[in-house]
């Protein structure tokens, strides 16, 4: 059968990235507490395409992913990228995996434990000059408004606030390290299971530590600067303000090495 | 050209509803303060299809909508439904319009005014036995947790909470009436523009009126029962709990006449 | 500590359903090919609340779910509902689980196999009069337009089309049975991995079986009527028309027993 | 009342951007055919925040937006950015507006006209060194697969495909210019209203011009390179493959001047 993809294209431009998006599959992820955990992922895969070829061979991405069948780690993503690069005859390969990551968390007073879910994303890119990994994780926290607290006779508005960290890593780090960083940076962590004594504890703790989105983003950024295992990071904090129907946000981005921007 | 839609289908089953979905267009809506306001809508249109016909004529829905070109009211939706029923040779016609509705709201202490947006949906259905209108509106409010307040030395968690009202109307009512009902039923209304004196006012007011989702849904239901202009309603309240990453919800549904369920 | 939830509410109305929404957790699901498969779920849980109580005890839903720790089946959902009903002192219990379900599917010509994902939802409700299960599954198929094919010198527009089945079950049935029904009802099934010979096969097969959304909804409805293991069903077909930026849809709903509507 | 925002923060880090997100309001947009058109927008606004200040004054963004009350153009966004910069005492101001843009389009054969909607985004940024505008527009087109067509006895799969253009502009250009570019780059434009003769025309035209996502992204990129009024662009094409439940995508990004990357 004719290989239309190998024809010469009418417009001779290099394509930066071409591939497949939103392949869904079960995924085994390395986990600090249990060695591995089962989750599911949505996966994007891509390569560059030189100006000489009309099209890439999309089915080879799916084959590479099906054969991969590995637990998620930097090493296994590197293996996937090398396979894609080779199978597709490309100079650059790209993989992006989104998945929920589960942790069993204990309530602060009763010690009751339950599952908390965090949205994570891992992006790997590989070419002849080397490889890069960007790790992303979204951690919900609680914020109590310092202004509302200072000016009101009683109370202060609070809300669920999302901390979104994005980091170009130098070496492997556990997702749990970044969850800890985010949860230490708001007014309180959030939990799935809270008994009455826990609700009292969290309310009092949060009201003793009021934070603006500006405070949270600085607290996280400071801890990421101290962490030392990244070349670049961006952290964005967005609070679903309980007194508004719009959100507040703050963002800090830092280049920690002389490498190019992501 | 062949009219394939008029062929006899292989499977002779009546189709309850067939049509088009997510047509987007500018829309003029009747408004209590300014007579009309400009917004945009996403529109679904449908009819029944008897077992004798293979297909409906989808382009006629678009023609009916383009010719409609009217400000949104119960009368104008009735005209649209009659046109569709006739153009498509149907026994039943259906229209569903989703649109943001804008209100200028004054802050409670400074009186500063700004635009607030509410998601609304109007569903009309018409057949030989008559017509029905279901009106839906989503109103965000603030809730302060009564339990957290009662058990904590200081503070109480609060959050943005969505009140979703769904009502089969007997007669026309302004959207503003239902916005007022929802906003009176939580711990506080939410606003777009709040100066510091307003933030103080709202915080103190909300902490003086703590509400569970159960309280809010009952308060709204009670007011809808008193309103009198509906045959049936459903109200659902969902709070984005600031101490959890999951939501709490409560729902009350009431049939007020002997009509069939929606 | 004070049990504010047990207080008498200000408005004495029964609440139809109150609970938690969007709890995320890993889930083991029974599977025709491999006995069980690992996936993740988003779970809603609820109970009724009599007019005498101000609030329900939200943490008990989470405890029930954490203790459940079972593979998904009708029996295990029944156990979860019984636990919730008892723990919360309720007359009615409700559980709703959404999860992707994975199947390994072989391409029609090359036999190459790859993972396909289907969105599923299981809703269980239980009170003293018994229990009910509603099973939902979304199956993508391909449709080739019969009108476009009949009137054009060459070709016909095709598109991805979603079949959404919703069924109140009498007894257990495998999800695979409904996937088969939907995939046999469009112009072609869709696949994750297709080699060139498969793409040829599917294109030719789909063009030999052109279907409107009306055809697909009737084909599915006919097969569900013949299936016999349900009390009620609703099937909706929605095609992302490739010649429009809006969708076409068709819906058939049938009550097969004398039971009340869902 | 205390101005908590002016306090010294605990962590002395500059914040790159802080502000409000998803303010919704009616918007008047300049339009090539009718001078202006009414639509609605979701707006994000932000500024930088030096390390000396604990918080920004969020209500001032809302005030600036309420006072703005202008039709959307580069000049009016510049006025909004200058107001925000001044009101907030900032060095950099940022505005991001998302809105549907409506065009009346004639069917290719019957000449029947109807409304088509395109998602647009305008991002403006301003500091002492100048200002920049990034314009984004999403244009749906139809693609017929060249491989499927070449290898099959009959037919070829087609699908709705989204072209997403992102451009840093040197000068003002009409949105219509980019809609034309995208619609000329796929197998066919899509339409809201098509009579049978139009469906025949489009099917035949699309099958005479089969395109991969790779072809579409190159066609658009070539036309953007020739357009000449931009410093940088990125174009991404994503097709909702009708034979798969995943998408195919391709992306080209080009820097056309020596300015820094966006």
Coordinates of C-alpha atoms in Angstrom, one line a residue, chain B residues 1-2 4-5 9-24 44-46 49-58 62 94 146-147 150-151 164 210-215 217-219 221-222 225 236 238 245-254 261, chain C residues 1-2 4-5 9-24 44-46 49-58 62 94 146-147 150-151 164 210-215 217-219 221-222 225 236 238 245-254 261:
Chain B
X1 CA -30.8 15.5 -5.1
X2 CA -31.9 12.5 -3.2
X4 CA -32.0 10.3 2.2
X5 CA -33.7 11.6 5.4
X9 CA -35.3 3.4 8.4
X10 CA -34.1 -0.1 8.9
X11 CA -35.2 -0.1 12.5
X12 CA -38.7 1.3 12.9
X13 CA -38.5 3.0 16.3
X14 CA -39.8 6.4 17.3
X15 CA -37.0 8.8 18.3
X16 CA -37.8 10.9 21.4
X17 CA -35.6 13.8 20.5
X18 CA -33.3 14.6 17.6
X19 CA -31.6 17.8 16.8
X20 CA -28.5 20.1 17.1
X21 CA -26.4 21.0 20.1
X22 CA -24.2 23.9 21.1
X23 CA -25.1 26.4 18.5
X24 CA -23.4 29.7 19.8
X44 CA -29.8 23.1 21.7
X45 CA -32.8 22.5 19.5
X46 CA -34.7 19.3 18.9
X49 CA -39.0 11.8 14.9
X50 CA -41.7 9.2 14.0
X51 CA -40.6 5.7 13.1
X52 CA -41.4 6.2 9.4
X53 CA -38.6 8.6 8.7
X54 CA -34.8 7.8 8.5
X55 CA -33.7 11.3 9.5
X56 CA -34.7 14.8 10.5
X57 CA -33.6 17.9 8.5
X58 CA -30.9 19.4 10.7
X62 CA -30.4 26.6 12.2
X94 CA -37.6 21.5 22.3
X146 CA -21.7 26.2 62.0
X147 CA -19.9 23.2 63.4
X150 CA -19.2 26.1 67.5
X151 CA -16.2 23.9 68.3
X164 CA -28.4 25.7 41.6
X210 CA -23.3 30.3 59.7
X211 CA -24.9 27.8 57.4
X212 CA -24.4 24.1 56.4
X213 CA -25.4 23.1 52.8
X214 CA -28.4 21.6 54.5
X215 CA -29.4 25.0 55.9
X217 CA -31.0 24.1 50.6
X218 CA -33.8 24.4 53.1
X219 CA -33.8 28.2 53.1
X221 CA -36.7 25.5 49.2
X222 CA -38.8 27.4 51.8
X225 CA -42.4 27.2 48.1
X236 CA -29.1 21.7 44.8
X238 CA -22.8 22.4 46.6
X245 CA -10.5 18.7 48.3
X246 CA -14.0 17.3 47.8
X247 CA -17.4 19.0 47.9
X248 CA -20.5 18.7 50.1
X249 CA -24.0 18.9 48.5
X250 CA -27.7 18.8 49.5
X251 CA -30.8 18.6 47.3
X252 CA -34.5 19.2 47.7
X253 CA -37.0 18.5 45.0
X254 CA -40.7 19.3 45.3
X261 CA -42.6 15.0 36.5
Chain C
X1 CA -17.7 18.9 71.7
X2 CA -21.0 20.2 70.6
X4 CA -24.3 21.0 65.9
X5 CA -25.5 18.6 63.2
X9 CA -33.1 23.2 62.0
X10 CA -34.8 26.5 61.6
X11 CA -36.6 25.3 58.5
X12 CA -38.2 21.9 59.0
X13 CA -38.0 20.4 55.5
X14 CA -36.9 16.9 54.6
X15 CA -33.8 16.8 52.5
X16 CA -33.9 14.4 49.6
X17 CA -30.2 13.8 49.4
X18 CA -27.2 15.2 51.2
X19 CA -23.6 14.0 51.0
X20 CA -20.2 14.3 49.5
X21 CA -19.1 14.7 45.9
X22 CA -16.0 13.9 43.9
X23 CA -14.0 11.8 46.3
X24 CA -11.2 10.3 44.2
X44 CA -20.4 10.7 45.2
X45 CA -22.2 9.4 48.3
X46 CA -25.5 10.6 49.9
X49 CA -32.1 13.7 56.0
X50 CA -35.3 14.0 58.0
X51 CA -36.6 17.5 58.9
X52 CA -35.7 17.0 62.6
X53 CA -31.9 17.2 62.0
X54 CA -29.9 20.2 61.1
X55 CA -27.1 18.3 59.4
X56 CA -25.7 15.0 58.4
X57 CA -22.3 13.6 59.5
X58 CA -20.2 14.0 56.4
X62 CA -15.6 8.9 53.9
X94 CA -27.0 6.6 47.4
X146 CA -25.6 8.7 4.4
X147 CA -26.9 12.0 2.9
X150 CA -25.7 9.8 -1.6
X151 CA -25.4 13.3 -3.0
X164 CA -24.1 7.2 25.8
X210 CA -23.3 4.9 6.5
X211 CA -25.3 6.0 9.5
X212 CA -27.1 9.1 10.8
X213 CA -27.2 9.7 14.5
X214 CA -30.9 8.6 14.1
X215 CA -29.7 5.2 12.7
X217 CA -29.7 5.5 18.3
X218 CA -32.3 3.2 16.8
X219 CA -29.7 0.4 16.3
X221 CA -32.2 0.9 21.2
X222 CA -33.2 -2.2 19.3
X225 CA -34.7 -4.0 23.8
X236 CA -28.2 9.3 23.4
X238 CA -24.0 12.8 19.7
X245 CA -18.7 23.4 14.6
X246 CA -21.9 22.1 16.4
X247 CA -23.0 18.6 17.1
X248 CA -26.0 16.5 16.1
X249 CA -27.8 14.3 18.7
X250 CA -30.6 11.8 19.0
X251 CA -32.2 10.2 22.0
X252 CA -34.5 7.2 22.7
X253 CA -35.7 6.3 26.2
X254 CA -37.8 3.3 27.0
X261 CA -39.2 6.2 36.3

